[in-house]
Amino acid sequence: MTYRDVASKQVLIWACTSVGARMPVAMAPLALVFLVRERPGGYALGAVLAAVYVIGEIVGAPTLGMRLRPDRARSQLAAGLAAGAAGFTGLGVLPDAHPVVLGAFACVAGGGPAASAGALRALLTDLVPERAAAQALSTESILVSGIWAVAPAAVTGLALGAAPRVPLLLAAVLLTSAVVGLRLLPARWQTHGAEQPGQSPLRLLAGAWPLFVTGAAGLALLGLAELVLPALLEQRGIGVGWSGPMLTGLAVGGGLGAFLYGLRAWPGLLRTRSLVLMCAMTVCVALVALIPTPAGIAAALVVGGMLQSGVLLVRNLSLREALPPSLLPAGYSVMYAAAGAGYAATGSLSGTLLRVTAPSTAILAGVGLTLLLTAVGWWGEVRRSAQGAGVVVTLGAAAGAEGAAIRGGGDPEGGL
């Protein structure tokens, strides 16, 4: 169980395809702000377009993810990526269009490829041996952390050095390259594990709600720290310019944490690991709000990023246990949408809290809310596990009674 199990030509092709599909997601919000910032009220319009883009993702991920089928996933994903490329092309070619038109393009750009993250994650774990699932998911987290570390600088450099439309046109090219990359990956995706017949997909996904709650809470908490960080630095008398390097440290910490998690097998139940990691992460974010020095804040963010990557990895591994293989793309997509919804809610919450309280207090309020959501998610997992154990015991007893009846020549109820 090492990273050598992940090293293969197919995984390298997957990584290139994933960069093409994921980089536009990391670029889009900031690129939309730069696209319209020189208009009257440009920053407000940019924020609205970014919100519309995220709404497209939140709606598109579960809606399209539920429709993915392993035997047709490649063509379905290609269509979604092509739609996203068309949306980004429209934004780049028509930057002066009416805001409603730009909003429509942004919604398509966000919604079209939204199921690709979950589907590509399911494909990655299918490309490696079952024993290397944790290492595969760690590799994906490292890649995503690198993308999010590079994207802001790339958008800023291209928008200011070339033209505001260039980052959006680059996003369209990247999505098109991902469509090409899909042609080099398996056409029919098979997934490890056994199916669970007789249960509706929607019911199975709804039963995994504790995992979605915890996943959303983890991203929302660090999202709150990110969004409030400039105001917090100003409150501490620290230059706001430090927020960029600190957030880069956060992304680097996420990649490092994912790498370390994949180096070994960790003890304990997955839900217990998740609880420990979430509690430790809330401590780090609370320290961000309380520490007065820039070095201390930066260190707390790096460690918080390391812990967050562990939380997301554990959530994804838990989904593999909770859902049948054919539903994993949909489950990952719902997790993606839940995290996006948590981040979007964090943006609204931070804006509201900063009007009535200090930035440090706003972060601490988010810490308290996250602890509550963590407790709810952990309780839900314990309850779901107990119910599952009860079903297994009941089925086992019924099977035993039926076997005894057959051996004794009677019916399962004991009648003659």
Short mmCIF file of C-alpha atoms in Angstrom, two decimals:
data_model
loop_
_atom_site.label_atom_id
_atom_site.label_comp_id
_atom_site.label_asym_id
_atom_site.label_seq_id
_atom_site.Cartn_x
_atom_site.Cartn_y
_atom_site.Cartn_z
CA MET A 1 0.00 0.00 0.00
CA THR A 2 2.33 2.74 -1.30
CA TYR A 3 2.28 5.52 -3.86
CA ARG A 4 4.01 3.13 -6.29
CA ASP A 5 0.61 1.50 -6.81
CA VAL A 6 -0.65 4.82 -8.23
CA ALA A 7 2.24 5.40 -10.64
CA SER A 8 1.06 4.33 -14.10
CA LYS A 9 0.58 5.74 -17.59
CA GLN A 10 -3.21 5.72 -17.19
CA VAL A 11 -3.02 7.71 -13.97
CA LEU A 12 -0.71 10.24 -15.67
CA ILE A 13 -3.27 10.69 -18.45
CA TRP A 14 -5.96 11.02 -15.78
CA ALA A 15 -3.91 13.73 -14.03
CA CYS A 16 -3.54 15.78 -17.23
CA THR A 17 -7.25 15.41 -17.92
CA SER A 18 -8.08 16.40 -14.35
CA VAL A 19 -5.94 19.54 -14.58
CA GLY A 20 -7.84 20.54 -17.73
CA ALA A 21 -11.17 19.99 -15.97
CA ARG A 22 -10.26 21.45 -12.56
CA MET A 23 -8.10 24.48 -13.35
CA PRO A 24 -11.03 26.45 -14.88
CA VAL A 25 -13.00 25.91 -11.66
CA ALA A 26 -10.19 27.45 -9.62
CA MET A 27 -9.75 30.31 -12.09
CA ALA A 28 -13.38 31.25 -12.71
CA PRO A 29 -14.44 33.42 -9.72
CA LEU A 30 -11.42 35.73 -9.82
CA ALA A 31 -11.42 35.76 -13.65
CA LEU A 32 -15.06 36.90 -13.68
CA VAL A 33 -14.23 39.78 -11.33
CA PHE A 34 -11.36 40.91 -13.57
CA LEU A 35 -13.57 40.58 -16.67
CA VAL A 36 -16.03 43.30 -15.59
CA ARG A 37 -14.16 45.31 -12.97
CA GLU A 38 -13.71 48.33 -15.26
CA ARG A 39 -17.45 48.68 -15.81
CA PRO A 40 -19.46 50.99 -13.54
CA GLY A 41 -20.13 48.94 -10.42
CA GLY A 42 -17.81 46.31 -11.87
CA TYR A 43 -16.73 44.69 -8.63
CA ALA A 44 -20.33 44.17 -7.52
CA LEU A 45 -21.20 42.71 -10.94
CA GLY A 46 -18.15 40.45 -10.78
CA ALA A 47 -19.24 39.15 -7.39
CA VAL A 48 -22.73 38.43 -8.77
CA LEU A 49 -21.31 36.59 -11.80
CA ALA A 50 -19.04 34.54 -9.52
CA ALA A 51 -22.06 33.67 -7.36
CA VAL A 52 -24.06 32.65 -10.46
CA TYR A 53 -21.14 30.46 -11.55
CA VAL A 54 -21.08 28.73 -8.14
CA ILE A 55 -24.87 28.28 -8.23
CA GLY A 56 -24.46 26.58 -11.60
CA GLU A 57 -21.95 24.21 -10.00
CA ILE A 58 -24.14 23.52 -6.98
CA VAL A 59 -27.14 22.69 -9.17
CA GLY A 60 -25.23 20.91 -11.91
CA ALA A 61 -23.09 18.60 -9.76
CA PRO A 62 -25.88 16.50 -8.20
CA THR A 63 -28.27 16.85 -11.15
CA LEU A 64 -25.78 15.63 -13.74
CA GLY A 65 -23.92 13.33 -11.34
CA MET A 66 -27.09 11.33 -10.68
CA ARG A 67 -27.39 10.68 -14.42
CA LEU A 68 -23.85 9.38 -14.94
CA ARG A 69 -23.63 5.70 -15.84
CA PRO A 70 -20.34 3.76 -15.82
CA ASP A 71 -20.98 2.38 -19.32
CA ARG A 72 -21.61 5.86 -20.81
CA ALA A 73 -19.69 8.12 -18.45
CA ARG A 74 -17.03 9.18 -20.95
CA SER A 75 -19.48 10.54 -23.50
CA GLN A 76 -21.63 12.15 -20.78
CA LEU A 77 -18.61 13.88 -19.24
CA ALA A 78 -17.35 15.03 -22.64
CA ALA A 79 -20.70 16.69 -23.32
CA GLY A 80 -20.62 18.50 -19.97
CA LEU A 81 -17.03 19.67 -20.45
CA ALA A 82 -17.86 20.88 -23.96
CA ALA A 83 -20.81 22.86 -22.58
CA GLY A 84 -18.53 24.44 -19.99
CA ALA A 85 -16.00 25.34 -22.69
CA ALA A 86 -18.80 27.01 -24.67
CA GLY A 87 -19.81 29.01 -21.59
CA PHE A 88 -16.27 30.24 -20.97
CA THR A 89 -15.84 31.03 -24.68
CA GLY A 90 -18.99 33.15 -24.59
CA LEU A 91 -17.66 35.09 -21.59
CA GLY A 92 -14.29 35.66 -23.25
CA VAL A 93 -15.63 36.60 -26.68
CA LEU A 94 -18.47 38.84 -25.44
CA PRO A 95 -17.10 40.59 -22.35
CA ASP A 96 -19.23 43.72 -22.98
CA ALA A 97 -22.52 41.83 -23.29
CA HIS A 98 -25.52 42.57 -21.07
CA PRO A 99 -25.10 41.27 -17.50
CA VAL A 100 -27.96 38.81 -17.98
CA VAL A 101 -26.16 37.29 -20.98
CA LEU A 102 -22.91 37.09 -19.02
CA GLY A 103 -24.80 35.47 -16.16
CA ALA A 104 -26.23 32.83 -18.49
CA PHE A 105 -22.75 32.06 -19.83
CA ALA A 106 -21.38 31.88 -16.26
CA CYS A 107 -24.15 29.49 -15.20
CA VAL A 108 -23.44 27.18 -18.14
CA ALA A 109 -19.68 27.39 -17.52
CA GLY A 110 -20.21 26.33 -13.92
CA GLY A 111 -22.96 23.76 -14.39
CA GLY A 112 -21.81 21.91 -17.51
CA PRO A 113 -18.59 20.39 -16.12
CA ALA A 114 -19.82 20.20 -12.50
CA ALA A 115 -20.16 16.41 -12.47
CA SER A 116 -16.63 15.90 -13.79
CA ALA A 117 -14.96 16.20 -10.39
CA GLY A 118 -16.92 13.33 -8.89
CA ALA A 119 -16.74 11.17 -12.00
CA LEU A 120 -13.00 11.64 -12.42
CA ARG A 121 -12.48 10.75 -8.75
CA ALA A 122 -14.46 7.54 -9.24
CA LEU A 123 -12.44 6.76 -12.36
CA LEU A 124 -9.13 7.33 -10.55
CA THR A 125 -9.93 4.78 -7.86
CA ASP A 126 -10.89 2.35 -10.63
CA LEU A 127 -7.51 2.80 -12.36
CA VAL A 128 -5.54 1.60 -9.31
CA PRO A 129 -5.69 -1.57 -7.18
CA GLU A 130 -8.34 -1.56 -4.47
CA ARG A 131 -5.64 -1.51 -1.77
CA ALA A 132 -4.36 1.83 -3.13
CA ALA A 133 -7.66 3.75 -2.91
CA ALA A 134 -6.41 6.01 -0.10
CA GLN A 135 -3.19 6.78 -1.98
CA ALA A 136 -5.17 7.55 -5.15
CA LEU A 137 -7.44 9.97 -3.30
CA SER A 138 -4.38 11.53 -1.63
CA THR A 139 -2.81 12.01 -5.05
CA GLU A 140 -5.94 13.74 -6.26
CA SER A 141 -5.91 16.09 -3.23
CA ILE A 142 -2.26 16.95 -3.85
CA LEU A 143 -3.07 17.76 -7.48
CA VAL A 144 -6.08 19.91 -6.55
CA SER A 145 -4.06 21.78 -3.91
CA GLY A 146 -1.44 22.58 -6.53
CA ILE A 147 -4.12 23.81 -8.94
CA TRP A 148 -5.64 26.12 -6.33
CA ALA A 149 -2.19 27.43 -5.41
CA VAL A 150 -1.35 28.31 -9.04
CA ALA A 151 -4.72 29.53 -10.35
CA PRO A 152 -5.01 32.94 -8.60
CA ALA A 153 -1.54 34.03 -9.71
CA ALA A 154 -2.19 32.80 -13.26
CA VAL A 155 -5.49 34.69 -13.50
CA THR A 156 -4.02 37.90 -12.09
CA GLY A 157 -0.97 37.80 -14.37
CA LEU A 158 -2.96 37.09 -17.53
CA ALA A 159 -5.76 39.56 -16.79
CA LEU A 160 -3.40 42.44 -15.98
CA GLY A 161 -0.54 41.51 -18.33
CA ALA A 162 -2.56 40.54 -21.40
CA ALA A 163 -6.34 41.19 -21.29
CA PRO A 164 -9.19 40.45 -18.84
CA ARG A 165 -10.77 38.02 -21.30
CA VAL A 166 -7.64 35.85 -21.63
CA PRO A 167 -8.10 33.78 -18.42
CA LEU A 168 -11.62 32.85 -19.51
CA LEU A 169 -10.51 31.87 -23.00
CA LEU A 170 -7.71 29.82 -21.42
CA ALA A 171 -10.33 28.09 -19.27
CA ALA A 172 -12.23 27.16 -22.44
CA VAL A 173 -9.04 25.72 -23.97
CA LEU A 174 -8.33 23.72 -20.81
CA LEU A 175 -11.82 22.20 -20.77
CA THR A 176 -11.45 21.30 -24.44
CA SER A 177 -8.13 19.59 -23.65
CA ALA A 178 -9.93 17.59 -20.95
CA VAL A 179 -12.39 16.35 -23.58
CA VAL A 180 -9.43 15.15 -25.63
CA GLY A 181 -7.89 13.52 -22.54
CA LEU A 182 -11.08 11.57 -21.92
CA ARG A 183 -10.61 9.85 -25.28
CA LEU A 184 -7.43 8.25 -23.91
CA LEU A 185 -9.16 6.90 -20.79
CA PRO A 186 -11.40 3.82 -20.54
CA ALA A 187 -14.73 4.22 -22.31
CA ARG A 188 -16.62 1.88 -19.96
CA TRP A 189 -15.80 2.44 -16.33
CA GLN A 190 -16.08 -0.44 -13.93
CA THR A 191 -16.03 0.12 -10.17
CA HIS A 192 -14.74 -2.13 -7.42
CA GLY A 193 -17.08 -3.76 -4.97
CA ALA A 194 -20.51 -5.31 -4.98
CA GLU A 195 -23.81 -3.67 -5.81
CA GLN A 196 -26.69 -3.32 -3.38
CA PRO A 197 -29.84 -4.29 -5.30
CA GLY A 198 -33.33 -3.38 -4.27
CA GLN A 199 -32.61 0.14 -2.96
CA SER A 200 -33.32 3.38 -4.80
CA PRO A 201 -30.28 5.55 -5.63
CA LEU A 202 -31.92 8.60 -4.07
CA ARG A 203 -32.56 6.73 -0.82
CA LEU A 204 -28.96 5.53 -0.67
CA LEU A 205 -27.63 9.03 -1.28
CA ALA A 206 -29.98 10.49 1.33
CA GLY A 207 -28.73 7.91 3.82
CA ALA A 208 -25.21 9.29 3.45
CA TRP A 209 -26.26 12.79 4.61
CA PRO A 210 -23.91 12.83 7.64
CA LEU A 211 -20.92 12.63 5.31
CA PHE A 212 -22.18 15.54 3.23
CA VAL A 213 -22.80 17.62 6.37
CA THR A 214 -19.26 17.09 7.64
CA GLY A 215 -17.70 17.68 4.23
CA ALA A 216 -19.58 20.96 3.84
CA ALA A 217 -18.70 22.04 7.37
CA GLY A 218 -14.98 21.47 6.82
CA LEU A 219 -14.78 23.56 3.66
CA ALA A 220 -17.11 26.23 5.03
CA LEU A 221 -14.90 26.74 8.09
CA LEU A 222 -11.69 27.28 6.19
CA GLY A 223 -13.65 29.26 3.60
CA LEU A 224 -14.73 31.63 6.37
CA ALA A 225 -11.11 32.00 7.47
CA GLU A 226 -10.07 32.76 3.88
CA LEU A 227 -12.78 35.33 3.22
CA VAL A 228 -12.32 37.13 6.55
CA LEU A 229 -8.51 36.96 6.50
CA PRO A 230 -7.88 40.39 4.88
CA ALA A 231 -10.18 42.10 7.39
CA LEU A 232 -8.58 40.15 10.24
CA LEU A 233 -5.07 41.24 9.19
CA GLU A 234 -6.27 44.83 9.06
CA GLN A 235 -7.74 44.43 12.56
CA ARG A 236 -4.35 43.14 13.80
CA GLY A 237 -2.47 46.00 12.13
CA ILE A 238 -0.81 43.63 9.65
CA GLY A 239 -0.46 44.47 5.95
CA VAL A 240 -3.35 43.11 3.91
CA GLY A 241 -0.84 42.06 1.26
CA TRP A 242 0.17 39.16 3.51
CA SER A 243 -3.18 37.48 2.80
CA GLY A 244 -1.95 36.19 -0.58
CA PRO A 245 1.15 34.35 0.73
CA MET A 246 -0.84 33.06 3.71
CA LEU A 247 -3.53 31.58 1.48
CA THR A 248 -0.83 30.03 -0.69
CA GLY A 249 0.52 28.45 2.49
CA LEU A 250 -2.97 27.13 3.19
CA ALA A 251 -3.08 25.41 -0.22
CA VAL A 252 0.44 24.04 0.19
CA GLY A 253 -0.52 22.72 3.62
CA GLY A 254 -3.48 20.94 2.05
CA GLY A 255 -1.22 19.19 -0.46
CA LEU A 256 1.28 18.22 2.25
CA GLY A 257 -1.48 16.86 4.47
CA ALA A 258 -2.88 14.75 1.63
CA PHE A 259 0.57 13.31 0.93
CA LEU A 260 1.19 12.46 4.58
CA TYR A 261 -2.23 10.82 4.93
CA GLY A 262 -1.47 8.47 2.05
CA LEU A 263 1.87 7.31 3.46
CA ARG A 264 0.37 4.82 5.92
CA ALA A 265 -2.76 3.12 7.16
CA TRP A 266 -4.29 5.02 10.08
CA PRO A 267 -5.99 3.35 13.05
CA GLY A 268 -9.59 3.78 14.14
CA LEU A 269 -12.97 3.96 12.44
CA LEU A 270 -13.33 6.44 9.61
CA ARG A 271 -15.97 8.43 11.50
CA THR A 272 -13.65 8.65 14.53
CA ARG A 273 -10.79 9.91 12.39
CA SER A 274 -13.12 12.47 10.84
CA LEU A 275 -14.24 13.70 14.26
CA VAL A 276 -10.67 14.05 15.53
CA LEU A 277 -9.50 15.86 12.39
CA MET A 278 -12.48 18.23 12.41
CA CYS A 279 -11.99 19.14 16.06
CA ALA A 280 -8.28 19.74 15.48
CA MET A 281 -9.06 21.88 12.44
CA THR A 282 -11.48 24.04 14.42
CA VAL A 283 -8.73 24.61 16.99
CA CYS A 284 -6.41 25.83 14.21
CA VAL A 285 -9.01 28.22 12.81
CA ALA A 286 -9.77 29.50 16.31
CA LEU A 287 -6.04 30.20 16.71
CA VAL A 288 -6.13 32.17 13.43
CA ALA A 289 -8.68 34.46 15.09
CA LEU A 290 -6.73 34.76 18.36
CA ILE A 291 -3.03 34.88 17.44
CA PRO A 292 -1.75 38.47 17.01
CA THR A 293 1.39 37.79 14.91
CA PRO A 294 1.56 37.12 11.15
CA ALA A 295 3.86 34.12 11.61
CA GLY A 296 1.44 32.51 14.05
CA ILE A 297 -1.57 33.11 11.77
CA ALA A 298 0.31 31.68 8.79
CA ALA A 299 1.35 28.58 10.76
CA ALA A 300 -2.23 27.99 11.97
CA LEU A 301 -3.51 28.24 8.38
CA VAL A 302 -0.91 25.77 7.08
CA VAL A 303 -1.76 23.22 9.77
CA GLY A 304 -5.48 23.84 9.24
CA GLY A 305 -5.04 23.14 5.53
CA MET A 306 -3.22 19.89 6.32
CA LEU A 307 -6.06 18.78 8.59
CA GLN A 308 -8.76 19.81 6.10
CA SER A 309 -7.26 17.63 3.39
CA GLY A 310 -7.41 14.73 5.86
CA VAL A 311 -11.08 15.46 6.55
CA LEU A 312 -11.95 15.44 2.85
CA LEU A 313 -10.01 12.24 2.25
CA VAL A 314 -11.77 10.48 5.11
CA ARG A 315 -15.15 11.69 3.82
CA ASN A 316 -14.40 10.30 0.36
CA LEU A 317 -13.25 6.97 1.80
CA SER A 318 -16.42 6.86 3.90
CA LEU A 319 -18.52 7.39 0.79
CA ARG A 320 -16.87 4.34 -0.76
CA GLU A 321 -18.15 2.33 2.19
CA ALA A 322 -21.61 3.91 2.26
CA LEU A 323 -22.55 3.72 -1.44
CA PRO A 324 -22.57 0.98 -4.07
CA PRO A 325 -19.94 1.41 -6.80
CA SER A 326 -22.39 2.58 -9.47
CA LEU A 327 -23.43 5.51 -7.25
CA LEU A 328 -19.95 6.73 -6.38
CA PRO A 329 -19.79 9.37 -9.17
CA ALA A 330 -23.15 10.73 -7.98
CA GLY A 331 -22.05 10.60 -4.34
CA TYR A 332 -18.83 12.46 -5.06
CA SER A 333 -20.80 15.01 -7.07
CA VAL A 334 -23.24 15.58 -4.20
CA MET A 335 -20.27 15.99 -1.85
CA TYR A 336 -18.84 18.55 -4.28
CA ALA A 337 -22.16 20.40 -4.35
CA ALA A 338 -22.46 20.28 -0.55
CA ALA A 339 -18.97 21.74 -0.18
CA GLY A 340 -19.83 24.45 -2.72
CA ALA A 341 -23.03 25.25 -0.87
CA GLY A 342 -21.11 25.46 2.39
CA TYR A 343 -18.58 27.82 0.84
CA ALA A 344 -21.33 29.98 -0.68
CA ALA A 345 -23.15 30.13 2.65
CA THR A 346 -19.87 31.09 4.29
CA GLY A 347 -19.54 34.05 1.94
CA SER A 348 -22.98 35.32 2.90
CA LEU A 349 -22.36 34.67 6.60
CA SER A 350 -19.03 36.48 6.62
CA GLY A 351 -20.52 39.51 4.90
CA THR A 352 -23.33 39.66 7.46
CA LEU A 353 -21.11 39.12 10.50
CA LEU A 354 -18.52 41.70 9.46
CA ARG A 355 -21.24 44.37 9.50
CA VAL A 356 -22.00 43.76 13.16
CA THR A 357 -18.86 42.36 14.75
CA ALA A 358 -15.07 42.22 14.55
CA PRO A 359 -13.38 39.83 12.08
CA SER A 360 -11.93 37.70 14.89
CA THR A 361 -15.37 37.32 16.45
CA ALA A 362 -16.83 36.35 13.07
CA ILE A 363 -14.29 33.54 12.72
CA LEU A 364 -14.99 32.30 16.25
CA ALA A 365 -18.71 32.25 15.47
CA GLY A 366 -17.94 30.09 12.45
CA VAL A 367 -15.88 27.77 14.66
CA GLY A 368 -18.85 27.31 16.99
CA LEU A 369 -21.20 26.57 14.09
CA THR A 370 -18.72 24.08 12.64
CA LEU A 371 -18.44 22.22 15.93
CA LEU A 372 -22.23 21.95 16.02
CA LEU A 373 -22.38 20.59 12.45
CA THR A 374 -19.53 18.18 13.25
CA ALA A 375 -21.46 16.82 16.21
CA VAL A 376 -24.60 16.43 14.09
CA GLY A 377 -22.65 14.62 11.35
CA TRP A 378 -20.94 12.29 13.84
CA TRP A 379 -24.27 11.48 15.52
CA GLY A 380 -25.79 10.74 12.13
CA GLU A 381 -22.95 8.37 11.25
CA VAL A 382 -23.22 6.52 14.56
CA ARG A 383 -26.99 6.20 14.10
CA ARG A 384 -26.64 5.04 10.51
CA SER A 385 -24.01 2.48 11.54
CA ALA A 386 -26.24 1.15 14.32
CA GLN A 387 -29.19 0.85 11.93
CA GLY A 388 -27.00 -0.97 9.42
CA ALA A 389 -25.81 -3.40 12.09
CA GLY A 390 -29.42 -4.03 13.09
CA VAL A 391 -30.38 -4.81 9.51
CA VAL A 392 -27.46 -7.22 9.18
CA VAL A 393 -28.41 -9.01 12.42
CA THR A 394 -32.06 -9.23 11.34
CA LEU A 395 -31.17 -10.58 7.91
CA GLY A 396 -28.73 -13.03 9.45
CA ALA A 397 -31.33 -14.30 11.90
CA ALA A 398 -33.92 -14.63 9.14
CA ALA A 399 -31.48 -16.54 6.96
CA GLY A 400 -30.64 -18.84 9.86
CA ALA A 401 -34.31 -19.50 10.60
CA GLU A 402 -35.00 -20.19 6.95
CA GLY A 403 -32.08 -22.59 6.76
CA ALA A 404 -33.26 -24.41 9.89
CA ALA A 405 -36.78 -24.66 8.48
CA ILE A 406 -35.49 -26.10 5.24
CA ARG A 407 -33.37 -28.62 7.08
CA GLY A 408 -36.33 -29.52 9.33
CA GLY A 409 -38.86 -29.65 6.50
CA GLY A 410 -40.98 -26.78 7.93
CA ASP A 411 -41.58 -23.14 6.96
CA PRO A 412 -39.47 -20.19 8.22
CA GLU A 413 -42.17 -19.24 10.75
CA GLY A 414 -41.99 -22.65 12.44
CA GLY A 415 -45.29 -23.96 11.05
CA LEU A 416 -45.74 -27.45 9.64
#
